Tab-separated table of C-alpha atoms and ligand atoms in Angstrom:
chain	number	residue	atom	x	y	z
A	19	MET	CA	23.053	-4.272	29.842
A	20	ALA	CA	24.409	-5.369	26.552
A	21	GLU	CA	27.688	-3.046	26.301
A	22	GLN	CA	26.841	-0.456	24.054
A	23	GLN	CA	28.430	-1.130	20.119
A	24	ARG	CA	30.702	1.343	19.077
A	25	ILE	CA	32.468	2.309	15.899
A	26	VAL	CA	36.490	3.077	16.165
A	27	ILE	CA	37.917	4.834	13.625
A	28	ASN	CA	41.691	5.171	13.712
A	29	GLY	CA	41.773	8.640	11.403
A	30	GLY	CA	44.039	9.679	8.337
A	31	LYS	CA	44.094	7.207	5.872
A	32	ARG	CA	43.011	8.246	2.311
A	33	LEU	CA	39.772	6.618	1.100
A	34	GLU	CA	40.158	4.981	-2.669
A	35	GLY	CA	37.911	3.283	-4.307
A	36	GLU	CA	34.186	2.430	-5.708
A	37	ILE	CA	31.352	2.858	-3.705
A	38	SER	CA	27.890	0.928	-4.650
A	39	VAL	CA	25.202	3.718	-3.166
A	40	GLN	CA	22.477	2.132	-1.621
A	41	GLY	CA	18.755	2.384	-2.105
A	42	ALA	CA	16.941	5.302	-0.594
A	43	LYS	CA	15.543	5.244	2.601
A	44	ASN	CA	13.347	8.148	1.891
A	45	SER	CA	11.791	6.446	-0.889
A	46	ALA	CA	11.480	3.048	0.541
A	47	LEU	CA	9.211	4.443	3.364
A	48	PRO	CA	6.526	5.709	1.050
A	49	LEU	CA	6.801	3.114	-1.266
A	50	LEU	CA	6.237	0.444	1.629
A	51	ALA	CA	3.024	2.339	2.409
A	52	ALA	CA	1.873	2.926	-1.186
A	53	THR	CA	1.836	-0.956	-1.087
A	54	VAL	CA	-0.882	-0.950	1.428
A	55	LEU	CA	-3.373	0.413	-1.486
A	56	CYS	CA	-2.427	-2.425	-4.057
A	57	GLY	CA	-3.878	-5.600	-3.804
A	58	GLY	CA	-1.613	-8.321	-4.298
A	59	GLN	CA	2.055	-8.718	-4.722
A	60	SER	CA	4.059	-5.472	-4.850
A	61	VAL	CA	8.197	-6.144	-5.172
A	62	LEU	CA	11.039	-3.257	-4.275
A	63	HIS	CA	14.283	-3.756	-5.528
A	64	ASN	CA	17.358	-1.966	-4.051
A	65	CYS	CA	15.506	-1.549	-0.768
A	66	PRO	CA	18.327	-1.029	1.670
A	67	HIS	CA	18.979	-2.863	4.960
A	68	LEU	CA	18.087	-0.240	7.299
A	69	SER	CA	16.506	-0.402	10.552
A	70	ASP	CA	13.785	2.385	9.323
A	71	CYS	CA	12.997	-0.416	6.798
A	72	ASP	CA	12.320	-2.732	9.084
A	73	PHE	CA	10.362	-1.073	11.220
A	74	ALA	CA	8.153	-0.098	8.627
A	75	CYS	CA	7.686	-3.879	7.257
A	76	ARG	CA	6.563	-4.647	10.799
A	77	ILE	CA	3.716	-1.724	10.597
A	78	LEU	CA	2.898	-3.682	7.234
A	79	GLU	CA	2.126	-6.843	9.290
A	80	CYS	CA	0.107	-5.233	11.791
A	81	LEU	CA	-1.873	-4.291	8.901
A	82	GLY	CA	-1.568	-7.967	7.656
A	83	CYS	CA	0.164	-7.664	4.990
A	84	LYS	CA	2.756	-10.021	4.568
A	85	CYS	CA	6.424	-8.812	3.696
A	86	THR	CA	9.371	-11.072	2.946
A	87	ARG	CA	12.983	-9.552	2.095
A	88	GLU	CA	15.268	-11.699	-0.039
A	89	LYS	CA	18.821	-9.795	0.460
A	90	ASN	CA	17.198	-6.047	-1.474
A	91	THR	CA	14.461	-7.216	-2.738
A	92	VAL	CA	11.432	-6.586	-0.582
A	93	THR	CA	8.049	-8.310	-1.404
A	94	VAL	CA	4.756	-7.196	0.032
A	95	ASP	CA	1.505	-9.152	0.048
A	96	SER	CA	-1.219	-6.564	0.799
A	97	SER	CA	-4.108	-8.874	-0.872
A	98	VAL	CA	-5.699	-8.641	2.786
A	99	ILE	CA	-5.570	-5.570	5.109
A	100	SER	CA	-6.782	-7.166	8.452
A	101	GLY	CA	-5.936	-4.349	10.638
A	102	THR	CA	-5.730	-0.295	10.569
A	103	GLU	CA	-3.949	0.286	13.774
A	104	VAL	CA	-0.589	1.248	13.734
A	105	PRO	CA	1.156	0.544	17.424
A	106	ALA	CA	2.538	3.047	19.315
A	107	SER	CA	5.695	1.461	19.908
A	108	LEU	CA	6.495	1.461	16.321
A	109	MET	CA	5.042	4.816	15.814
A	110	ARG	CA	7.504	5.821	18.598
A	111	GLU	CA	10.264	3.978	16.928
A	112	MET	CA	9.886	5.830	13.726
A	113	ARG	CA	7.839	8.946	13.575
A	114	SER	CA	7.883	8.689	9.509
A	115	SER	CA	5.502	6.370	10.027
A	116	ILE	CA	2.639	9.388	9.699
A	117	ILE	CA	3.265	8.525	5.784
A	118	PHE	CA	0.701	5.404	6.514
A	119	LEU	CA	-1.874	7.327	7.570
A	120	GLY	CA	-3.046	8.297	4.067
A	121	SER	CA	-2.942	4.830	2.459
A	122	VAL	CA	-4.594	2.606	4.791
A	123	LEU	CA	-7.284	5.498	5.028
A	124	ALA	CA	-7.627	5.154	1.407
A	125	ARG	CA	-7.675	1.825	1.629
A	126	CYS	CA	-9.690	1.004	4.209
A	127	GLY	CA	-11.442	3.945	5.263
A	128	HIS	CA	-10.144	3.791	9.008
A	129	CYS	CA	-6.966	4.338	10.685
A	130	ARG	CA	-5.718	4.551	14.186
A	131	MET	CA	-2.325	5.786	15.004
A	132	SER	CA	-1.015	7.465	18.176
A	133	PHE	CA	0.730	10.808	17.308
A	134	PRO	CA	4.481	10.494	15.904
A	135	GLY	CA	5.996	12.799	18.358
A	136	GLY	CA	8.560	14.822	18.126
A	137	CYS	CA	12.760	13.564	17.106
A	138	GLU	CA	15.962	15.052	17.378
A	139	LEU	CA	15.095	17.433	14.681
A	140	GLY	CA	12.399	19.582	16.916
A	141	PRO	CA	8.894	19.050	17.347
A	142	ARG	CA	7.950	17.462	13.983
A	143	PRO	CA	4.559	18.163	13.658
A	144	ILE	CA	1.971	17.417	11.319
A	145	ASP	CA	-0.679	19.760	10.845
A	146	PHE	CA	-0.088	20.015	6.884
A	147	HIS	CA	-1.031	15.905	6.161
A	148	LEU	CA	-3.850	16.123	9.025
A	149	SER	CA	-5.445	19.718	7.336
A	150	ALA	CA	-5.153	18.262	3.841
A	151	LEU	CA	-6.822	14.970	4.332
A	152	ARG	CA	-9.603	16.587	6.444
A	153	GLU	CA	-9.749	18.655	2.929
A	154	MET	CA	-10.247	15.550	1.244
A	155	GLY	CA	-13.225	14.679	3.526
A	156	ALA	CA	-11.100	12.644	6.447
A	157	GLN	CA	-12.748	12.800	9.822
A	158	ILE	CA	-9.792	13.142	11.994
A	159	ASP	CA	-9.996	12.949	15.978
A	160	GLU	CA	-6.976	13.893	18.185
A	161	ARG	CA	-7.268	12.419	21.489
A	162	HIS	CA	-5.454	11.318	24.510
A	163	GLY	CA	-1.958	11.443	21.780
A	164	TYR	CA	-4.542	9.278	19.661
A	165	LEU	CA	-5.479	9.957	15.839
A	166	GLU	CA	-8.932	8.333	14.943
A	167	CYS	CA	-9.258	8.825	11.849
A	168	THR	CA	-12.178	7.877	9.308
A	169	ALA	CA	-13.465	8.539	5.994
A	170	PRO	CA	-17.121	7.480	6.339
A	171	LYS	CA	-17.834	8.626	2.668
A	172	GLY	CA	-14.160	7.656	1.360
A	173	LEU	CA	-12.134	10.070	0.709
A	174	HIS	CA	-13.066	12.469	-2.454
A	175	GLY	CA	-10.383	14.956	-4.395
A	176	ALA	CA	-9.414	18.322	-3.473
A	177	ARG	CA	-7.325	21.287	-4.573
A	178	ILE	CA	-4.917	22.093	-1.820
A	179	THR	CA	-1.861	24.330	-1.194
A	180	LEU	CA	0.617	23.132	1.008
A	181	SER	CA	1.732	26.461	3.034
A	182	PHE	CA	5.428	24.802	2.968
A	183	SER	CA	6.162	21.939	0.429
A	184	SER	CA	6.294	19.474	2.764
A	185	VAL	CA	7.982	15.853	1.375
A	186	GLY	CA	5.749	14.135	3.727
A	187	ALA	CA	2.709	15.947	3.384
A	188	THR	CA	2.940	15.698	-0.576
A	189	GLU	CA	3.334	11.952	-0.412
A	190	ASN	CA	0.515	11.211	1.829
A	191	ILE	CA	-1.731	13.508	0.203
A	192	MET	CA	-0.739	11.649	-3.140
A	193	LEU	CA	-1.075	7.945	-1.617
A	194	ALA	CA	-4.926	9.339	-0.124
A	195	ALA	CA	-5.904	10.901	-3.473
A	196	SER	CA	-4.843	7.825	-5.941
A	197	LEU	CA	-7.661	5.858	-4.749
A	198	ALA	CA	-10.227	9.225	-3.775
A	199	GLU	CA	-13.021	9.938	-5.668
A	200	GLY	CA	-12.328	12.483	-8.137
A	201	THR	CA	-9.092	14.675	-9.143
A	202	THR	CA	-6.669	15.957	-6.095
A	203	GLU	CA	-4.477	18.845	-6.779
A	204	ILE	CA	-1.206	19.670	-4.758
A	205	HIS	CA	0.094	23.345	-4.653
A	206	ASN	CA	3.250	24.048	-3.579
A	207	ALA	CA	4.275	20.408	-3.689
A	208	ALA	CA	8.024	19.220	-2.307
A	209	ARG	CA	9.767	18.633	-5.329
A	210	GLU	CA	12.573	16.177	-3.854
A	211	PRO	CA	13.375	12.990	-6.537
A	212	GLU	CA	11.498	10.959	-3.821
A	213	ILE	CA	8.269	12.164	-4.892
A	214	ALA	CA	8.787	11.293	-8.705
A	215	ASP	CA	9.743	7.866	-7.854
A	216	LEU	CA	6.794	7.194	-5.587
A	217	ALA	CA	4.582	8.433	-8.251
A	218	ALA	CA	6.177	6.414	-10.918
A	219	PHE	CA	5.475	3.330	-8.427
A	220	LEU	CA	2.363	4.773	-7.832
A	221	ASN	CA	1.157	5.140	-12.072
A	222	LYS	CA	2.828	1.806	-12.477
A	223	CYS	CA	-0.155	0.120	-10.275
A	224	GLY	CA	-2.621	1.947	-12.376
A	225	GLY	CA	-2.319	5.349	-10.721
A	226	LYS	CA	-2.957	8.567	-12.449
A	227	ILE	CA	-0.322	11.157	-11.359
A	228	LYS	CA	1.281	13.976	-13.254
A	229	GLY	CA	3.552	16.767	-12.329
A	230	ALA	CA	5.471	14.651	-9.480
A	231	GLY	CA	8.781	16.990	-9.160
A	232	GLU	CA	6.956	20.215	-9.691
A	233	SER	CA	5.397	22.540	-7.745
A	234	THR	CA	1.894	21.359	-8.944
A	235	VAL	CA	0.883	17.224	-8.763
A	236	VAL	CA	-2.050	16.552	-9.874
A	237	ILE	CA	-3.810	13.241	-8.690
A	238	GLU	CA	-6.837	11.456	-10.829
A	239	GLY	CA	-8.562	9.133	-8.365
A	240	VAL	CA	-8.813	5.534	-9.575
A	241	LYS	CA	-11.243	2.422	-8.493
A	242	GLN	CA	-8.283	0.105	-7.940
A	243	LEU	CA	-4.786	-0.370	-7.988
A	244	GLY	CA	-2.569	-3.590	-8.546
A	245	ALA	CA	0.468	-4.309	-7.215
A	246	CYS	CA	3.841	-3.720	-9.439
A	247	GLU	CA	7.645	-4.364	-9.414
A	248	HIS	CA	9.997	-1.275	-8.846
A	249	ARG	CA	13.576	-0.505	-8.418
A	250	ILE	CA	14.237	2.151	-5.744
A	251	MET	CA	16.464	4.947	-6.953
A	252	PRO	CA	19.788	6.111	-5.320
A	253	ASP	CA	20.172	7.393	-1.763
A	254	ARG	CA	21.054	10.941	-2.626
A	255	ILE	CA	22.117	11.380	0.982
A	256	ALA	CA	24.227	8.479	1.346
A	257	ALA	CA	25.508	9.313	-2.099
A	258	ALA	CA	26.715	12.531	-0.388
A	259	THR	CA	27.809	11.343	2.683
A	260	TYR	CA	30.252	8.919	1.089
A	261	LEU	CA	31.498	12.052	-1.341
A	262	CYS	CA	32.029	14.281	2.248
A	263	CYS	CA	34.167	11.234	3.451
A	264	GLY	CA	36.368	10.723	0.342
A	265	ALA	CA	36.710	14.565	0.438
A	266	ILE	CA	37.590	14.879	4.371
A	267	THR	CA	40.452	12.417	3.589
A	268	GLY	CA	41.800	13.604	0.373
A	269	GLY	CA	40.693	10.767	-1.261
A	270	GLU	CA	39.344	9.459	-4.487
A	271	LEU	CA	35.908	7.698	-4.917
A	272	ILE	CA	33.879	6.257	-7.775
A	273	LEU	CA	30.455	6.243	-6.807
A	274	THR	CA	28.276	3.550	-8.749
A	275	ASN	CA	24.013	3.348	-8.624
A	276	ALA	CA	23.934	7.213	-7.971
A	277	ASP	CA	22.202	9.573	-9.906
A	278	HIS	CA	23.945	13.016	-10.777
A	279	ASP	CA	21.485	14.795	-11.483
A	280	HIS	CA	19.882	14.487	-7.342
A	281	LEU	CA	23.043	15.135	-6.476
A	282	ARG	CA	23.439	18.887	-8.338
A	283	PRO	CA	22.855	20.935	-5.238
A	284	VAL	CA	25.439	18.913	-3.333
A	285	ILE	CA	27.970	18.839	-6.063
A	286	ALA	CA	27.461	22.192	-6.427
A	287	VAL	CA	29.116	23.254	-3.052
A	288	LEU	CA	31.375	20.521	-2.948
A	289	GLU	CA	33.467	22.094	-6.336
A	290	ARG	CA	33.044	25.303	-4.497
A	291	MET	CA	35.097	23.777	-2.082
A	292	ALA	CA	37.901	23.179	-4.728
A	293	CYS	CA	36.741	19.399	-5.277
A	294	SER	CA	36.720	17.546	-8.656
A	295	ILE	CA	34.165	16.098	-9.646
A	296	TYR	CA	32.630	14.497	-12.823
A	297	THR	CA	30.009	12.174	-14.088
A	298	TYR	CA	30.242	9.327	-16.536
A	299	GLY	CA	28.201	6.197	-18.118
A	300	LYS	CA	25.080	5.564	-15.888
A	301	GLY	CA	25.184	6.372	-12.373
A	302	ASN	CA	28.656	6.902	-11.794
A	303	VAL	CA	30.227	9.772	-9.604
A	304	PHE	CA	33.763	10.595	-9.468
A	305	ILE	CA	35.100	12.797	-6.552
A	306	ASN	CA	38.824	13.528	-5.857
A	307	VAL	CA	40.658	15.999	-3.981
A	308	ARG	CA	44.013	17.557	-5.491
A	309	ARG	CA	44.247	20.906	-3.598
A	310	PRO	CA	43.331	22.098	-0.283
A	311	LEU	CA	39.803	22.198	0.569
A	312	VAL	CA	38.539	26.078	0.885
A	313	SER	CA	35.106	27.050	2.461
A	314	PRO	CA	32.147	27.481	0.551
A	315	ARG	CA	31.121	30.502	2.111
A	316	THR	CA	27.604	30.190	2.939
A	317	VAL	CA	25.239	26.891	2.678
A	318	ARG	CA	21.962	27.387	3.332
A	319	THR	CA	19.746	24.248	3.495
A	320	ASN	CA	16.180	24.862	1.813
A	321	VAL	CA	13.653	22.266	-0.386
A	322	HIS	CA	14.780	20.863	-3.455
A	323	PRO	CA	16.070	21.841	-5.855
A	324	GLY	CA	17.820	24.128	-2.638
A	325	PHE	CA	20.838	22.552	-0.897
A	326	PRO	CA	19.166	18.981	1.347
A	327	THR	CA	19.102	19.628	4.571
A	328	ASP	CA	19.852	16.070	5.177
A	329	ALA	CA	23.645	16.833	4.177
A	330	GLN	CA	23.913	19.503	5.916
A	331	PRO	CA	25.490	17.770	9.085
A	332	PRO	CA	28.445	15.948	7.126
A	333	LEU	CA	29.214	18.610	5.075
A	334	MET	CA	29.311	20.542	8.069
A	335	ALA	CA	32.507	18.190	9.398
A	336	LEU	CA	34.123	18.528	6.086
A	337	THR	CA	33.861	22.470	6.447
A	338	ALA	CA	35.663	21.552	10.143
A	339	VAL	CA	38.835	21.309	8.093
A	340	ALA	CA	38.428	23.496	5.303
A	341	GLU	CA	40.395	26.812	4.961
A	342	GLY	CA	38.373	29.829	5.838
A	343	THR	CA	34.860	30.197	7.212
A	344	SER	CA	32.005	28.970	6.615
A	345	VAL	CA	28.061	29.703	7.691
A	346	PHE	CA	25.506	27.368	7.562
A	347	VAL	CA	21.693	28.433	7.733
A	348	GLU	CA	19.693	25.617	8.600
A	349	ASN	CA	16.026	26.743	6.741
A	350	ILE	CA	13.909	23.278	7.365
A	351	PHE	CA	14.849	22.432	10.740
A	352	GLU	CA	14.687	24.207	14.220
A	353	ASN	CA	17.336	21.989	15.965
A	354	ARG	CA	19.775	20.511	13.440
A	355	PHE	CA	23.005	21.091	14.717
A	356	LYS	CA	23.455	18.875	17.271
A	357	HIS	CA	25.947	17.036	15.651
A	358	ALA	CA	28.117	20.807	16.113
A	359	GLY	CA	29.450	20.104	19.656
A	360	GLU	CA	30.639	16.720	19.239
A	361	LEU	CA	32.697	18.010	16.132
A	362	VAL	CA	33.858	20.768	18.748
A	363	ARG	CA	35.073	17.694	21.098
A	364	LEU	CA	37.428	16.873	17.461
A	365	GLY	CA	39.024	20.055	17.574
A	366	ALA	CA	36.658	21.520	14.965
A	367	ASN	CA	36.004	25.391	15.798
A	368	ILE	CA	31.913	26.060	15.232
A	369	SER	CA	29.976	28.311	17.142
A	370	VAL	CA	25.476	28.135	16.765
A	371	GLU	CA	23.398	30.769	17.142
A	372	GLY	CA	19.736	29.514	16.404
A	373	ARG	CA	19.316	28.276	12.871
A	374	VAL	CA	22.877	29.749	12.322
A	375	ALA	CA	26.083	28.015	12.536
A	376	VAL	CA	29.597	29.438	11.704
A	377	VAL	CA	32.578	26.602	10.833
A	378	ILE	CA	36.051	28.557	11.090
A	379	GLY	CA	38.101	25.801	9.322
A	380	THR	CA	41.453	24.219	11.302
A	381	LYS	CA	44.477	22.339	10.465
A	382	LYS	CA	43.972	19.417	12.009
A	383	LEU	CA	41.439	17.109	14.086
A	384	LEU	CA	41.888	14.713	17.228
A	385	GLY	CA	40.133	11.984	17.623
A	386	ALA	CA	37.771	11.436	20.606
A	387	GLU	CA	34.861	9.692	22.381
A	388	LEU	CA	31.823	10.853	20.624
A	389	VAL	CA	28.118	10.766	20.883
A	390	ALA	CA	25.838	10.429	17.972
A	391	THR	CA	22.254	11.646	18.184
A	392	ASP	CA	20.618	11.668	15.361
A	393	LEU	CA	20.912	10.022	12.008
A	394	ARG	CA	22.867	12.842	10.319
A	395	GLY	CA	24.324	13.917	13.332
A	396	GLY	CA	25.956	10.251	13.325
A	397	ALA	CA	27.437	10.326	9.540
A	398	ALA	CA	28.908	14.072	10.305
A	399	LEU	CA	30.490	12.119	13.369
A	400	VAL	CA	31.719	9.393	11.458
A	401	THR	CA	32.906	11.896	8.534
A	402	ALA	CA	35.030	13.936	11.129
A	403	ALA	CA	36.675	10.921	12.863
A	404	LEU	CA	38.059	9.623	9.145
A	405	ALA	CA	40.141	12.890	9.080
A	406	ALA	CA	41.003	13.152	12.945
A	407	GLU	CA	44.642	11.917	14.096
A	408	GLY	CA	44.368	9.269	16.198
A	409	THR	CA	41.382	6.938	17.297
A	410	SER	CA	37.673	8.181	17.943
A	411	ARG	CA	35.027	5.977	19.233
A	412	ILE	CA	31.330	6.647	18.623
A	413	THR	CA	28.351	5.527	20.298
A	414	GLY	CA	24.417	5.919	19.573
A	415	LEU	CA	24.925	3.490	16.811
A	416	SER	CA	21.038	2.698	16.025
A	417	HIS	CA	21.118	6.348	14.844
A	418	ILE	CA	23.064	5.647	11.940
A	419	ASP	CA	21.877	2.414	11.157
A	420	ARG	CA	18.479	3.654	10.223
A	421	GLY	CA	19.917	5.223	7.677
A	422	TYR	CA	23.044	3.763	6.524
A	423	GLU	CA	23.300	-0.059	5.288
A	424	ASN	CA	26.870	-1.268	6.796
A	425	ILE	CA	28.665	2.488	6.722
A	426	GLU	CA	31.698	0.748	8.448
A	427	GLY	CA	32.009	-2.248	5.638
A	428	VAL	CA	31.586	0.494	3.019
A	429	LEU	CA	33.785	2.706	4.590
A	430	ARG	CA	36.658	-0.024	4.947
A	431	SER	CA	36.051	-1.283	1.536
A	432	VAL	CA	37.671	1.977	0.153
A	433	GLY	CA	40.348	2.194	2.770
A	434	ALA	CA	39.289	3.469	6.126
A	435	ASP	CA	40.229	1.894	9.301
A	436	ILE	CA	37.095	1.324	11.406
A	437	VAL	CA	35.065	-1.374	13.187
A	438	ARG	CA	32.228	-1.835	14.654
A	439	LYS	CA	32.528	-3.748	18.185
B	510	EPZ	C1	11.315	14.195	5.026
B	510	EPZ	O1	10.583	14.423	6.526
B	510	EPZ	C2	13.211	13.121	4.947
B	510	EPZ	N1	12.074	12.063	6.047
B	510	EPZ	C3	13.601	14.063	6.346
B	510	EPZ	O2	15.005	13.240	6.129
B	510	EPZ	C4	14.098	15.082	5.102
B	510	EPZ	O3	15.000	16.026	6.231
B	510	EPZ	C5	13.085	15.905	5.350
B	510	EPZ	O4	12.144	15.014	4.299
B	510	EPZ	C6	13.341	17.388	4.286
B	510	EPZ	O5	14.163	17.309	3.204
B	510	EPZ	C7	11.603	11.031	5.019
B	510	EPZ	O6	11.349	11.636	3.684
B	510	EPZ	C8	11.508	9.770	6.068
B	510	EPZ	P1	9.080	17.634	5.909
B	510	EPZ	P2	9.559	15.238	6.756
B	510	EPZ	O7	7.532	17.435	6.178
B	510	EPZ	O8	8.816	14.498	5.536
B	510	EPZ	C9	8.193	20.867	8.813
B	510	EPZ	C10	16.422	12.056	7.405
B	510	EPZ	O9	17.398	12.126	7.785
B	510	EPZ	N2	6.328	20.297	8.957
B	510	EPZ	O10	9.318	18.305	4.353
B	510	EPZ	O11	9.094	14.898	7.713
B	510	EPZ	C11	8.971	19.880	10.022
B	510	EPZ	O12	8.630	20.598	11.074
B	510	EPZ	C12	15.650	12.700	7.590
B	510	EPZ	O13	16.890	10.856	6.097
B	510	EPZ	C13	5.406	20.920	9.476
B	510	EPZ	O14	5.450	22.440	9.930
B	510	EPZ	O15	9.774	16.357	6.251
B	510	EPZ	C14	9.897	20.486	9.048
B	510	EPZ	O16	10.558	21.627	10.208
B	510	EPZ	C15	15.226	13.480	8.313
B	510	EPZ	N3	4.238	20.402	9.602
B	510	EPZ	C16	9.698	20.900	8.056
B	510	EPZ	O17	8.296	21.423	7.754
B	510	EPZ	C17	3.929	19.256	8.966
B	510	EPZ	O18	2.706	18.758	8.645
B	510	EPZ	C18	10.029	19.778	6.693
B	510	EPZ	O19	9.640	18.703	6.858
B	510	EPZ	C19	4.804	18.705	8.162
B	510	EPZ	C20	6.342	19.281	8.047
């Protein structure tokens, strides 16, 4: 078996410089799914080079679309959809492939995909997706691990109330409703910035979506959607991660191509930790740390505009070296503290009890051998290793590469002693 790649970090280097924030993975994926709705060539700019985006393009090709990439621009020609099945292998690789269900069903009236299955964060159920699509007229049989979905009379509008503001379910409903007969209302919709980015794309294609970003989204179905050109929003979680990397090294970073508004919940917590953060011009966020980091006390993850669950792992790494005790309450996923055990190997003082983790700040972390077991947990290990004395080696890079474009190159460009080998 090929020798596992690893990231090797010699910690203690102060980060200083400028990072241009990548395009948002969690917007690119629903936008790639949305291209299925539009006949013709859609062009997505600022699409990050990530394995998850590659998987999404492979799914599009299985459906008969043509995908080409020129640097960070992906063009999808969905004039002809020749298939309506998402292969099990790709569903297993990327459980968020469920996001294709709404658009394939709306465009073709049929879709077959295997149950996405769980991931490192927990079972990742899709009941909200399925019940909403059934309310819109879909027939969905769950048999032998497969979803057989048809819409014999096409999809129709519905008034849907989500019991939880699920990001993926909100997106799937918006995609399906765009071509449905009549109007769909989503109540208790997710308000994450990626929802507004998806609505902007669909409206450019001729869709009629109002209220994206608010708790009630109204979609008036149209007969057909054309293709369009769109720039994907900045990745607020990658930006949050790099802010934590700058802070943990006592450094000074400027993030460009960021969106300050999307980062408000994260900036509020970092400022509580004695980080100085300024925003200026279009999309520039400056961070420096002039005083010792202090605990932010309690951090509760929540739906937007609450503190984002995806930023919890890198922030936990930062609190491991902050003065005082921090308490994390993970309200979104049931098993999202797996990085805690690896941070303890660096010398962090963390105890986990169910959805609560208690971090007692320590003065020093010492380099160690670490294993990433999920995307944002891997980012937490990189963050902590930057501050740990000595050498850390991190494996499990396929997790990190799902969501961070060239993470070692980005960090090396601002002074980190980091290589992939
Ligand atoms: C999206 O996942 C993101 N992924 C996740 O980012 C992010 O953590 C999550 O939203 C929350 O913000 C993408 O956008 C591709 P949810 P999603 O539906 O849509 C439960 C990352 O690291 N639930 O809002 O799957 C679910 O189990 C990833 O970039 C149901 O019970 O999130 C979870 O506990 C990780 N039934 C909670 O809701 C359902 O039908 C949040 O799920 C759907 C979800």
